[in-house]
Amino acid sequence: MIKPSGPLHGTVRAGGAKNSALKLMAACLLSEGRHVLSNVPRIKDVEIMADLLRATGARVERSRPGASATSATSAAPAAPAAPDAPADLVVDVPRELVPVAPYELVEQMRASVVLLGPLLARCGEARFSLPGGDDFGSRPIDIHLGAFEAMGASFEVVHGYIEAKVGDTRGRRQNLAGTKVVLEYPSHTATDNVLMAAARAKGTTVIENAAREPEVVDLARFLSSMGARIKGAGTSRIEVEGVEELLPSSHRVIPDRVVAATYLAAVGLAGGEVVVEDAHVEHMDMLLRKLGEMGMVVSLGPEGLRARSDGRLHSVDLATLPYPGVATDYKPFLVTMLAVADGVGIVTENLFAGRFRYVEELRRMGADISTEGHHAVVRGVPRLSGAPVKAPDLRGGAALVLAGLAAEGETVVSGAEHVERGYEDLAGKLSALGASVIRR
Ligand code: EPU
C-alpha cells in the first residue's frame, strides 16, 4: 500500500544486477568446483536460478561476505560484515551434471534459458522445458536455438521439453563447434547463452550483432577470470576462442542499473534529493540525459549518483532500443513520470510488443495515455489518484508503486510477487527515503 509521499531524502543502494547475477550463476556450471559470487541480490529470480542449479546437481548456499573466499586453513577470522551487507553466493559444481531444466522452475522464469548454453557445453545434451517468465507478448527463443544449431546442436520438442543434443549422425556425442554466429537481433540472453557455450566449444566462435549490455560485459569478465579467451565483449562483435577446461572463480556482480533507475524515477515523481550510492553512471547515459531533459538534476559525486527534483517534470519523447539506447526496462518508470509531467510525450517500444500492460492500470489512476501498437501518447495530468491496481510484470509493477507516490489517496498494488522477482525490499528502501510504502 502506498500513500502520497515526498519529498524523498537519503541514500539508497541499488544492489547487484539481476540480469547479470542470473547469467553468472549459470556460467558457474561451465566448470567443476567452488565459485563465489558477491553482491548477488536477494530476490526471487535468484532463488529460482539457485533451484535450477540444484536440479543439475550443484550446491548453492549463501555465506557471510568474505567468509566464503577465506581458505579453510586460514587462521585469520573474516572481518565482521555490515548487518545489511549482501551475503556471498557459493556455487559448488560437481564433475557430473544432470542436464535437465525442469518445467516447475523454467515456467516461473524465462531467463532459465541461459542454462542451455552451459549444459550443452558441459554435457553435450540437455532436456529443457520451454521458458515462461514475464507476460509481455511473445518471447520466442529461436535466436538461441539457431545459434546452437550453427554450433552443431540439434533439437526436438518432446512432451513440452526441448531435447537438445550435440552429436554426429550416428548419435556419438561431440563438443559444440566454434563457428560464425550472426544473431538476427542483438538479443541479450542469446548473446549470454552463446558466449557461455563458446567458452568451452572446440575452436573459435565469432558472435556478430551481439548485445552490448553492461551485463554481457560482466559475464565476459567472469568467464575470462575462469580462463575463457574472449575479445570484444561490449561491442557488436565478440570473438571467443574455446578452451577445454575452465576453472572456478570469484566475481562481484555489477550494480543493477534498472533498480538504480527506479530510485531516480521515485525522486522525479515524489521530489526531493537522493543519492544512489552504487550506481554505475556510465551504464545509464541515455537515461540520465532523458531525466535531465525532464528537469531533474542528476550529478555524480564521491558518494554516488545524486538526483534532485523539485517542481513539475517536463514531457519528452522517447523510444526504447537495445543498449546503449533507452532500455525497455526503464520505460514503465519513464511513462509514469510522463503521466504527471507538463506536456505531451510520445513513447515508442521497439523491443517487446505487449509491454504496455501497466498502462491500463495507470489509466485507472487517472493517467491520460493512449496506445496504438508500439506507440503511446502520454498527456501529463497534474496529479494521479490512488486506486487498487494490479502488477502485470516486474517493471510494470514497480512503476505502479512509484505512481502511488505521486497519487492522491491510497494505492494498493496487488501481484507484488512480480516485483519481488527483481527488487530487494522495494517497500523498505522507499520507506527509508521517507516514502509511505507498506508491503502487506
Ligand atoms: N527475441 C526473439 N527470439 C529470441 C530472443 C529474443 O525474437 O530467440 C526477441 C524478443 O521477443 C524481444 C527482443 O528479441 O522482442 C529482445 O529480446 P532479448 O532477447 O534481448 O531480451 P531477453 O534477453 O529475453 C533481457 C532481460 C530483460 C530485458 C531485455 C531487453 C534478462 C534475464 N532479461 O531479456 O529484462 O528487458 O533483455 O534489454 O537479462 C527484466 O529484467 O525485467 C527483463 C525483462
Short mmCIF file of C-alpha atoms and ligand atoms in Angstrom, two decimals:
data_model
loop_
_atom_site.label_atom_id
_atom_site.label_comp_id
_atom_site.label_asym_id
_atom_site.label_seq_id
_atom_site.Cartn_x
_atom_site.Cartn_y
_atom_site.Cartn_z
CA MET A 1 0.00 0.00 0.00
CA ILE A 2 1.36 3.41 -1.00
CA LYS A 3 0.31 6.84 0.20
CA PRO A 4 1.28 10.16 -1.42
CA SER A 5 4.86 10.73 -0.41
CA GLY A 6 7.60 13.21 -0.73
CA PRO A 7 9.96 14.85 -0.88
CA LEU A 8 12.35 11.89 -0.54
CA HIS A 9 15.73 12.25 1.15
CA GLY A 10 18.65 9.97 1.93
CA THR A 11 20.88 7.32 0.42
CA VAL A 12 19.96 4.02 -1.16
CA ARG A 13 21.89 1.11 -2.70
CA ALA A 14 20.78 -0.42 -5.98
CA GLY A 15 22.41 -3.77 -5.15
CA GLY A 16 23.68 -6.37 -7.63
CA ALA A 17 22.19 -6.61 -11.12
CA LYS A 18 19.59 -9.36 -11.52
CA ASN A 19 20.31 -9.69 -15.22
CA SER A 20 23.98 -10.19 -14.54
CA ALA A 21 23.72 -12.41 -11.44
CA LEU A 22 21.42 -14.93 -13.17
CA LYS A 23 23.88 -15.44 -16.05
CA LEU A 24 26.90 -15.59 -13.73
CA MET A 25 25.16 -18.31 -11.73
CA ALA A 26 24.50 -20.26 -14.94
CA ALA A 27 28.12 -19.76 -16.01
CA CYS A 28 29.33 -21.50 -12.85
CA LEU A 29 28.13 -24.77 -14.39
CA LEU A 30 30.88 -24.47 -17.01
CA SER A 31 33.49 -25.60 -14.52
CA GLU A 32 33.60 -28.15 -11.76
CA GLY A 33 34.49 -26.69 -8.33
CA ARG A 34 33.58 -23.90 -5.94
CA HIS A 35 32.64 -20.47 -7.30
CA VAL A 36 31.95 -17.41 -5.14
CA LEU A 37 29.70 -14.61 -6.37
CA SER A 38 29.31 -11.47 -4.29
CA ASN A 39 26.75 -8.66 -4.46
CA VAL A 40 24.10 -11.15 -5.58
CA PRO A 41 20.68 -9.62 -4.86
CA ARG A 42 18.24 -11.38 -2.52
CA ILE A 43 15.40 -11.66 -4.98
CA LYS A 44 13.01 -14.35 -6.11
CA ASP A 45 14.62 -14.86 -9.55
CA VAL A 46 17.95 -15.63 -7.88
CA GLU A 47 16.20 -18.25 -5.72
CA ILE A 48 14.69 -19.81 -8.83
CA MET A 49 18.06 -19.90 -10.56
CA ALA A 50 19.60 -21.44 -7.42
CA ASP A 51 16.93 -24.18 -7.56
CA LEU A 52 17.67 -24.72 -11.25
CA LEU A 53 21.37 -25.16 -10.46
CA ARG A 54 20.48 -27.57 -7.65
CA ALA A 55 18.39 -29.60 -10.11
CA THR A 56 21.57 -30.13 -12.15
CA GLY A 57 23.39 -31.39 -9.04
CA ALA A 58 25.16 -28.18 -7.92
CA ARG A 59 25.14 -26.96 -4.29
CA VAL A 60 24.16 -23.33 -3.83
CA GLU A 61 24.42 -21.53 -0.49
CA ARG A 62 24.64 -18.04 0.93
CA SER A 63 27.56 -17.28 3.23
CA ARG A 64 28.81 -14.23 5.10
CA PRO A 65 30.52 -11.74 2.73
CA GLY A 66 34.21 -12.51 2.56
CA ALA A 67 33.89 -15.69 4.64
CA SER A 68 33.47 -17.92 1.60
CA ALA A 69 36.59 -16.53 -0.04
CA THR A 70 38.70 -17.34 3.03
CA SER A 71 40.54 -20.62 2.70
CA ALA A 72 39.55 -23.29 5.22
CA THR A 73 43.10 -23.38 6.55
CA SER A 74 43.42 -19.63 7.04
CA ALA A 75 43.95 -18.60 10.64
CA ALA A 76 42.64 -15.05 10.10
CA PRO A 77 38.98 -14.67 11.00
CA ALA A 78 36.82 -12.93 8.40
CA ALA A 79 36.09 -9.28 9.18
CA PRO A 80 32.56 -8.84 10.57
CA ALA A 81 30.18 -7.92 7.79
CA ALA A 82 27.90 -4.89 7.92
CA PRO A 83 24.44 -6.08 9.03
CA ASP A 84 22.85 -5.25 5.66
CA ALA A 85 25.80 -6.43 3.51
CA PRO A 86 24.57 -8.92 0.91
CA ALA A 87 25.86 -12.44 1.53
CA ASP A 88 28.12 -14.16 -0.98
CA LEU A 89 26.61 -16.89 -3.07
CA VAL A 90 28.72 -20.04 -3.13
CA VAL A 91 28.10 -22.43 -6.02
CA ASP A 92 29.71 -25.89 -5.80
CA VAL A 93 29.58 -27.65 -9.13
CA PRO A 94 30.12 -31.42 -9.35
CA ARG A 95 32.05 -33.25 -12.09
CA GLU A 96 28.90 -34.90 -13.44
CA LEU A 97 25.83 -32.75 -14.04
CA VAL A 98 22.22 -33.74 -14.60
CA PRO A 99 21.46 -31.77 -17.80
CA VAL A 100 17.81 -31.03 -17.04
CA ALA A 101 15.89 -27.78 -16.52
CA PRO A 102 12.52 -28.85 -15.07
CA TYR A 103 9.17 -27.35 -16.05
CA GLU A 104 8.19 -26.26 -12.49
CA LEU A 105 11.18 -23.89 -12.40
CA VAL A 106 11.55 -22.85 -16.04
CA GLU A 107 7.89 -21.82 -16.28
CA GLN A 108 8.49 -19.32 -13.47
CA MET A 109 11.41 -17.56 -15.11
CA ARG A 110 12.22 -17.03 -18.77
CA ALA A 111 15.89 -16.32 -18.01
CA SER A 112 16.23 -20.07 -17.27
CA VAL A 113 17.06 -20.36 -20.95
CA VAL A 114 20.62 -19.25 -20.17
CA LEU A 115 21.29 -22.70 -18.73
CA LEU A 116 21.03 -24.20 -22.19
CA GLY A 117 24.47 -22.97 -23.32
CA PRO A 118 26.39 -24.16 -20.23
CA LEU A 119 24.57 -27.54 -20.15
CA LEU A 120 25.21 -28.20 -23.84
CA ALA A 121 28.85 -27.19 -23.45
CA ARG A 122 29.37 -29.34 -20.34
CA CYS A 123 27.18 -32.38 -21.12
CA GLY A 124 26.62 -32.38 -24.90
CA GLU A 125 22.92 -32.69 -24.22
CA ALA A 126 20.11 -31.01 -22.28
CA ARG A 127 16.44 -31.61 -21.51
CA PHE A 128 14.88 -28.26 -21.23
CA SER A 129 11.31 -27.13 -20.59
CA LEU A 130 10.19 -24.30 -22.90
CA PRO A 131 10.55 -20.98 -20.94
CA GLY A 132 7.87 -18.79 -19.32
CA GLY A 133 8.52 -15.56 -17.39
CA ASP A 134 7.15 -12.05 -17.85
CA ASP A 135 3.91 -11.89 -19.73
CA PHE A 136 4.61 -9.13 -22.23
CA GLY A 137 4.00 -10.53 -25.65
CA SER A 138 5.50 -13.45 -27.46
CA ARG A 139 9.09 -14.06 -26.41
CA PRO A 140 10.49 -16.82 -28.58
CA ILE A 141 13.92 -18.46 -28.22
CA ASP A 142 14.54 -19.11 -31.91
CA ILE A 143 17.70 -16.94 -31.92
CA HIS A 144 19.22 -19.07 -29.13
CA LEU A 145 18.33 -22.33 -30.85
CA GLY A 146 19.53 -21.12 -34.28
CA ALA A 147 22.92 -20.20 -32.80
CA PHE A 148 23.34 -23.59 -31.08
CA GLU A 149 22.31 -25.35 -34.29
CA ALA A 150 25.07 -23.47 -36.11
CA MET A 151 27.43 -24.81 -33.42
CA GLY A 152 26.34 -28.41 -34.05
CA ALA A 153 23.37 -28.97 -31.72
CA SER A 154 20.05 -30.46 -32.78
CA PHE A 155 16.67 -30.07 -31.08
CA GLU A 156 13.46 -31.96 -30.79
CA VAL A 157 10.36 -30.97 -28.79
CA VAL A 158 9.03 -33.91 -26.76
CA HIS A 159 6.24 -33.57 -24.16
CA GLY A 160 6.83 -29.80 -23.70
CA TYR A 161 10.57 -30.23 -23.33
CA ILE A 162 13.28 -29.35 -25.81
CA GLU A 163 15.65 -32.27 -26.10
CA ALA A 164 18.97 -30.90 -27.24
CA LYS A 165 21.96 -32.94 -28.35
CA VAL A 166 25.36 -32.34 -29.82
CA GLY A 167 26.39 -35.40 -31.80
CA ASP A 168 27.25 -36.83 -35.17
CA THR A 169 24.80 -38.62 -37.46
CA ARG A 170 25.45 -41.90 -35.62
CA GLY A 171 24.46 -40.28 -32.34
CA ARG A 172 28.01 -40.17 -30.94
CA ARG A 173 28.47 -37.30 -28.50
CA GLN A 174 30.59 -34.37 -29.64
CA ASN A 175 31.56 -30.92 -28.38
CA LEU A 176 29.90 -27.80 -29.66
CA ALA A 177 31.95 -26.41 -32.55
CA GLY A 178 33.07 -22.81 -32.78
CA THR A 179 31.70 -21.02 -35.83
CA LYS A 180 30.43 -17.63 -37.01
CA VAL A 181 27.07 -16.92 -35.36
CA VAL A 182 25.11 -13.99 -36.75
CA LEU A 183 22.29 -13.03 -34.41
CA GLU A 184 19.20 -11.82 -36.27
CA TYR A 185 18.64 -9.34 -33.44
CA PRO A 186 21.11 -8.37 -30.66
CA SER A 187 19.25 -10.47 -28.11
CA HIS A 188 20.67 -10.00 -24.64
CA THR A 189 20.20 -13.53 -23.27
CA ALA A 190 21.01 -15.18 -26.62
CA THR A 191 24.36 -13.34 -26.57
CA ASP A 192 24.95 -14.53 -22.98
CA ASN A 193 24.00 -18.08 -23.90
CA VAL A 194 26.26 -18.31 -26.96
CA LEU A 195 29.10 -16.61 -25.08
CA MET A 196 28.97 -19.25 -22.33
CA ALA A 197 28.71 -22.16 -24.75
CA ALA A 198 31.51 -20.79 -26.95
CA ALA A 199 33.88 -20.51 -23.98
CA ARG A 200 34.13 -24.33 -23.97
CA ALA A 201 33.43 -25.10 -27.64
CA LYS A 202 36.01 -26.59 -29.97
CA GLY A 203 37.58 -23.76 -31.98
CA THR A 204 36.72 -20.09 -32.34
CA THR A 205 33.21 -18.62 -32.25
CA VAL A 206 32.50 -15.16 -33.60
CA ILE A 207 29.22 -13.61 -32.46
CA GLU A 208 28.10 -10.91 -34.91
CA ASN A 209 25.34 -8.45 -33.95
CA ALA A 210 25.98 -9.28 -30.30
CA ALA A 211 24.15 -7.46 -27.50
CA ARG A 212 26.31 -4.74 -25.89
CA GLU A 213 24.64 -4.55 -22.47
CA PRO A 214 26.92 -3.99 -19.42
CA GLU A 215 25.69 -7.34 -18.05
CA VAL A 216 27.16 -9.11 -21.11
CA VAL A 217 30.50 -7.46 -20.31
CA ASP A 218 30.19 -8.55 -16.68
CA LEU A 219 29.60 -12.15 -17.79
CA ALA A 220 32.60 -12.00 -20.15
CA ARG A 221 34.76 -10.74 -17.26
CA PHE A 222 33.69 -13.63 -15.05
CA LEU A 223 34.28 -16.16 -17.84
CA SER A 224 37.71 -14.63 -18.50
CA SER A 225 38.56 -14.98 -14.81
CA MET A 226 37.70 -18.69 -15.21
CA GLY A 227 40.18 -18.93 -18.08
CA ALA A 228 38.00 -18.19 -21.11
CA ARG A 229 39.51 -16.33 -24.07
CA ILE A 230 37.12 -13.57 -25.07
CA LYS A 231 37.64 -10.42 -27.13
CA GLY A 232 35.17 -7.67 -27.94
CA ALA A 233 32.54 -8.04 -25.18
CA GLY A 234 30.59 -4.77 -25.08
CA THR A 235 30.83 -4.39 -28.88
CA SER A 236 28.67 -5.96 -31.62
CA ARG A 237 31.39 -8.48 -32.50
CA ILE A 238 32.59 -10.89 -29.83
CA GLU A 239 35.29 -13.44 -30.54
CA VAL A 240 35.65 -16.46 -28.27
CA GLU A 241 38.44 -18.99 -28.56
CA GLY A 242 37.11 -22.16 -26.92
CA VAL A 243 39.20 -23.86 -24.22
CA GLU A 244 38.97 -27.44 -22.98
CA GLU A 245 38.75 -26.57 -19.33
CA LEU A 246 37.65 -23.65 -17.19
CA LEU A 247 38.44 -23.16 -13.51
CA PRO A 248 36.17 -21.99 -10.68
CA SER A 249 36.42 -18.32 -9.85
CA SER A 250 35.09 -15.42 -7.74
CA HIS A 251 33.33 -12.35 -9.01
CA ARG A 252 31.42 -9.31 -7.78
CA VAL A 253 28.17 -8.60 -9.63
CA ILE A 254 27.85 -5.10 -11.13
CA PRO A 255 25.16 -2.80 -9.70
CA ASP A 256 21.64 -3.04 -11.09
CA ARG A 257 21.08 -0.13 -13.47
CA VAL A 258 17.32 -0.78 -13.65
CA VAL A 259 16.93 -0.74 -9.86
CA ALA A 260 19.05 2.43 -9.74
CA ALA A 261 16.75 3.95 -12.37
CA THR A 262 13.74 3.03 -10.22
CA TYR A 263 15.03 5.16 -7.32
CA LEU A 264 15.88 8.04 -9.66
CA ALA A 265 12.33 7.89 -11.04
CA ALA A 266 10.98 7.85 -7.48
CA VAL A 267 12.73 11.19 -6.87
CA GLY A 268 11.31 12.53 -10.15
CA LEU A 269 7.81 11.62 -9.02
CA ALA A 270 7.97 12.49 -5.32
CA GLY A 271 10.58 15.27 -5.43
CA GLY A 272 13.50 15.59 -3.02
CA GLU A 273 17.18 14.69 -3.17
CA VAL A 274 18.53 11.14 -3.02
CA VAL A 275 21.93 9.52 -3.55
CA VAL A 276 22.09 6.10 -5.24
CA GLU A 277 25.43 5.10 -3.86
CA ASP A 278 26.43 2.21 -6.12
CA ALA A 279 25.01 3.36 -9.49
CA HIS A 280 27.36 2.96 -12.46
CA VAL A 281 26.76 6.22 -14.23
CA GLU A 282 28.49 5.07 -17.45
CA HIS A 283 25.86 2.33 -17.83
CA MET A 284 22.99 4.82 -17.68
CA ASP A 285 23.96 7.60 -20.14
CA MET A 286 20.79 7.79 -22.22
CA LEU A 287 18.51 7.54 -19.20
CA LEU A 288 20.33 10.34 -17.39
CA ARG A 289 20.06 12.50 -20.49
CA LYS A 290 16.28 11.93 -20.59
CA LEU A 291 15.91 12.67 -16.86
CA GLY A 292 17.86 15.91 -17.40
CA GLU A 293 15.53 16.89 -20.27
CA MET A 294 12.60 16.24 -17.94
CA GLY A 295 14.01 18.74 -15.46
CA MET A 296 15.77 16.54 -12.92
CA VAL A 297 19.27 17.44 -11.76
CA VAL A 298 21.42 14.33 -11.65
CA SER A 299 25.14 14.56 -10.90
CA LEU A 300 27.92 12.19 -10.00
CA GLY A 301 29.60 12.91 -6.68
CA PRO A 302 32.04 11.00 -4.49
CA GLU A 303 29.15 9.36 -2.62
CA GLY A 304 27.34 8.18 -5.77
CA LEU A 305 24.70 9.43 -8.16
CA ARG A 306 22.83 12.36 -6.64
CA ALA A 307 19.37 13.10 -8.04
CA ARG A 308 17.28 16.15 -7.25
CA SER A 309 13.84 17.15 -8.39
CA ASP A 310 11.55 20.00 -7.44
CA GLY A 311 8.57 21.31 -9.30
CA ARG A 312 6.75 19.61 -12.14
CA LEU A 313 8.62 17.46 -14.69
CA HIS A 314 8.58 18.36 -18.42
CA SER A 315 7.40 15.91 -21.07
CA VAL A 316 9.83 14.36 -23.56
CA ASP A 317 9.54 11.85 -26.42
CA LEU A 318 11.43 8.59 -26.14
CA ALA A 319 11.99 5.30 -27.93
CA THR A 320 13.39 2.11 -26.43
CA LEU A 321 16.35 0.48 -28.16
CA PRO A 322 18.95 -2.16 -27.34
CA TYR A 323 21.85 -0.86 -25.23
CA PRO A 324 23.17 1.85 -25.30
CA GLY A 325 19.68 3.15 -26.21
CA VAL A 326 16.98 3.82 -23.63
CA ALA A 327 16.37 0.36 -22.10
CA THR A 328 12.88 -1.11 -22.40
CA ASP A 329 13.16 -1.88 -18.66
CA TYR A 330 13.26 1.85 -17.84
CA LYS A 331 10.19 2.62 -19.90
CA PRO A 332 7.44 1.90 -17.32
CA PHE A 333 9.11 4.37 -14.91
CA LEU A 334 9.51 6.99 -17.62
CA VAL A 335 5.89 6.58 -18.76
CA THR A 336 4.77 7.02 -15.14
CA MET A 337 6.83 10.21 -14.89
CA LEU A 338 5.36 11.46 -18.19
CA ALA A 339 1.88 10.72 -16.83
CA VAL A 340 2.27 13.62 -14.38
CA ALA A 341 4.67 15.80 -16.43
CA ASP A 342 3.82 19.09 -18.08
CA GLY A 343 3.03 18.47 -21.76
CA VAL A 344 2.68 15.51 -24.11
CA GLY A 345 5.25 12.73 -24.59
CA ILE A 346 5.32 10.13 -27.37
CA VAL A 347 6.80 6.80 -26.36
CA THR A 348 7.81 4.06 -28.81
CA GLU A 349 8.52 0.50 -27.70
CA ASN A 350 10.86 -1.21 -30.15
CA LEU A 351 11.62 -4.42 -28.25
CA PHE A 352 8.56 -6.09 -26.78
CA ALA A 353 5.17 -5.76 -28.47
CA GLY A 354 3.00 -6.26 -25.36
CA ARG A 355 4.98 -4.16 -22.94
CA PHE A 356 2.31 -1.54 -22.26
CA ARG A 357 0.13 -3.60 -19.91
CA TYR A 358 0.76 -1.42 -16.86
CA VAL A 359 -0.67 1.50 -18.87
CA GLU A 360 -4.21 0.20 -18.35
CA GLU A 361 -3.55 0.29 -14.60
CA LEU A 362 -2.09 3.81 -14.79
CA ARG A 363 -5.28 4.87 -16.61
CA ARG A 364 -7.26 3.54 -13.65
CA MET A 365 -5.23 6.01 -11.59
CA GLY A 366 -6.31 8.88 -13.84
CA ALA A 367 -3.42 8.92 -16.33
CA ASP A 368 -4.23 10.15 -19.83
CA ILE A 369 -2.40 7.67 -22.06
CA SER A 370 -3.47 6.24 -25.39
CA THR A 371 -1.64 3.34 -27.01
CA GLU A 372 -1.56 2.16 -30.60
CA GLY A 373 0.64 -0.85 -31.33
CA HIS A 374 4.19 0.04 -30.34
CA HIS A 375 3.35 3.67 -29.51
CA ALA A 376 1.92 5.50 -26.53
CA VAL A 377 0.86 9.13 -26.32
CA VAL A 378 1.11 10.35 -22.73
CA ARG A 379 -0.64 13.61 -21.86
CA GLY A 380 0.54 14.72 -18.45
CA VAL A 381 -2.08 15.38 -15.74
CA PRO A 382 -1.31 17.42 -12.61
CA ARG A 383 -1.87 14.51 -10.24
CA LEU A 384 -2.86 10.83 -10.31
CA SER A 385 -5.49 9.40 -7.99
CA GLY A 386 -4.76 6.36 -5.83
CA ALA A 387 -6.59 3.14 -6.75
CA PRO A 388 -6.31 -0.62 -6.39
CA VAL A 389 -4.12 -1.76 -9.31
CA LYS A 390 -2.51 -5.00 -10.42
CA ALA A 391 1.18 -5.50 -11.22
CA PRO A 392 1.28 -7.09 -14.69
CA ASP A 393 5.01 -7.89 -14.58
CA LEU A 394 8.18 -6.97 -12.72
CA ARG A 395 8.99 -3.49 -14.05
CA GLY A 396 5.33 -2.57 -14.64
CA GLY A 397 4.64 -3.48 -11.01
CA ALA A 398 7.50 -1.30 -9.75
CA ALA A 399 6.20 1.58 -11.89
CA LEU A 400 2.77 1.29 -10.24
CA VAL A 401 4.40 1.53 -6.80
CA LEU A 402 6.13 4.72 -7.99
CA ALA A 403 2.85 6.03 -9.40
CA GLY A 404 1.37 5.67 -5.91
CA LEU A 405 3.95 8.17 -4.62
CA ALA A 406 2.51 10.82 -6.92
CA ALA A 407 -1.18 9.95 -6.42
CA GLU A 408 -3.77 11.43 -4.12
CA GLY A 409 -5.09 8.87 -1.64
CA GLU A 410 -4.09 5.25 -1.25
CA THR A 411 -2.77 2.98 -3.98
CA VAL A 412 -2.79 -0.76 -3.41
CA VAL A 413 -0.68 -2.78 -5.85
CA SER A 414 -1.67 -6.44 -5.97
CA GLY A 415 0.56 -9.08 -7.55
CA ALA A 416 3.52 -7.66 -5.60
CA GLU A 417 5.25 -11.02 -6.00
CA HIS A 418 6.12 -9.92 -9.57
CA VAL A 419 8.04 -7.00 -8.07
CA GLU A 420 9.88 -9.31 -5.67
CA ARG A 421 11.30 -11.20 -8.66
CA GLY A 422 13.71 -8.30 -9.18
CA TYR A 423 13.72 -5.98 -6.15
CA GLU A 424 15.21 -6.45 -2.71
CA ASP A 425 12.67 -4.91 -0.34
CA LEU A 426 11.47 -2.07 -2.59
CA ALA A 427 8.90 -1.01 0.04
CA GLY A 428 11.52 -0.92 2.83
CA LYS A 429 14.03 1.03 0.78
CA LEU A 430 11.48 3.60 -0.39
CA SER A 431 10.25 3.95 3.21
CA ALA A 432 13.82 4.56 4.37
CA LEU A 433 13.86 7.53 1.96
CA GLY A 434 10.72 8.91 3.61
CA ALA A 435 8.01 7.42 1.40
CA SER A 436 4.90 5.84 2.82
CA VAL A 437 5.01 2.30 1.35
CA ILE A 438 4.00 -0.84 3.22
CA ARG A 439 4.35 -4.44 1.98
CA ARG A 440 1.33 -6.31 3.36
N1 EPU B 1 13.71 -12.40 -29.42
C1 EPU B 1 13.34 -13.28 -30.40
N2 EPU B 1 13.91 -14.52 -30.40
C2 EPU B 1 14.83 -14.90 -29.47
C3 EPU B 1 15.22 -13.98 -28.47
C4 EPU B 1 14.64 -12.72 -28.47
O1 EPU B 1 12.51 -12.97 -31.26
O2 EPU B 1 15.32 -16.04 -29.54
C5 EPU B 1 13.08 -11.05 -29.40
C6 EPU B 1 12.21 -10.90 -28.15
O3 EPU B 1 10.95 -11.49 -28.32
C7 EPU B 1 12.17 -9.41 -28.00
C8 EPU B 1 13.56 -8.97 -28.45
O4 EPU B 1 14.07 -10.06 -29.24
O5 EPU B 1 11.21 -8.85 -28.86
C9 EPU B 1 14.51 -8.63 -27.32
O6 EPU B 1 14.73 -9.76 -26.54
P1 EPU B 1 16.10 -10.07 -25.77
O7 EPU B 1 16.41 -11.50 -26.08
O8 EPU B 1 17.14 -9.05 -25.99
O9 EPU B 1 15.59 -9.97 -24.29
P2 EPU B 1 15.93 -11.02 -23.20
O10 EPU B 1 17.34 -11.38 -23.35
O11 EPU B 1 14.91 -12.08 -23.17
C10 EPU B 1 16.81 -9.38 -21.39
C11 EPU B 1 16.46 -9.05 -19.98
C12 EPU B 1 15.14 -8.31 -19.94
C13 EPU B 1 15.28 -7.05 -20.78
C14 EPU B 1 15.71 -7.42 -22.22
C15 EPU B 1 15.98 -6.23 -23.09
C16 EPU B 1 17.44 -10.88 -18.77
C17 EPU B 1 17.24 -12.06 -17.92
N3 EPU B 1 16.36 -10.27 -19.22
O12 EPU B 1 15.74 -10.19 -21.88
O13 EPU B 1 14.93 -7.95 -18.58
O14 EPU B 1 14.04 -6.40 -20.83
O15 EPU B 1 16.92 -8.20 -22.17
O16 EPU B 1 17.06 -5.49 -22.62
O17 EPU B 1 18.57 -10.48 -19.00
C18 EPU B 1 13.68 -7.59 -16.65
O18 EPU B 1 14.74 -7.52 -16.01
O19 EPU B 1 12.57 -7.30 -16.14
C19 EPU B 1 13.69 -8.02 -18.04
C20 EPU B 1 12.60 -8.40 -18.67
#
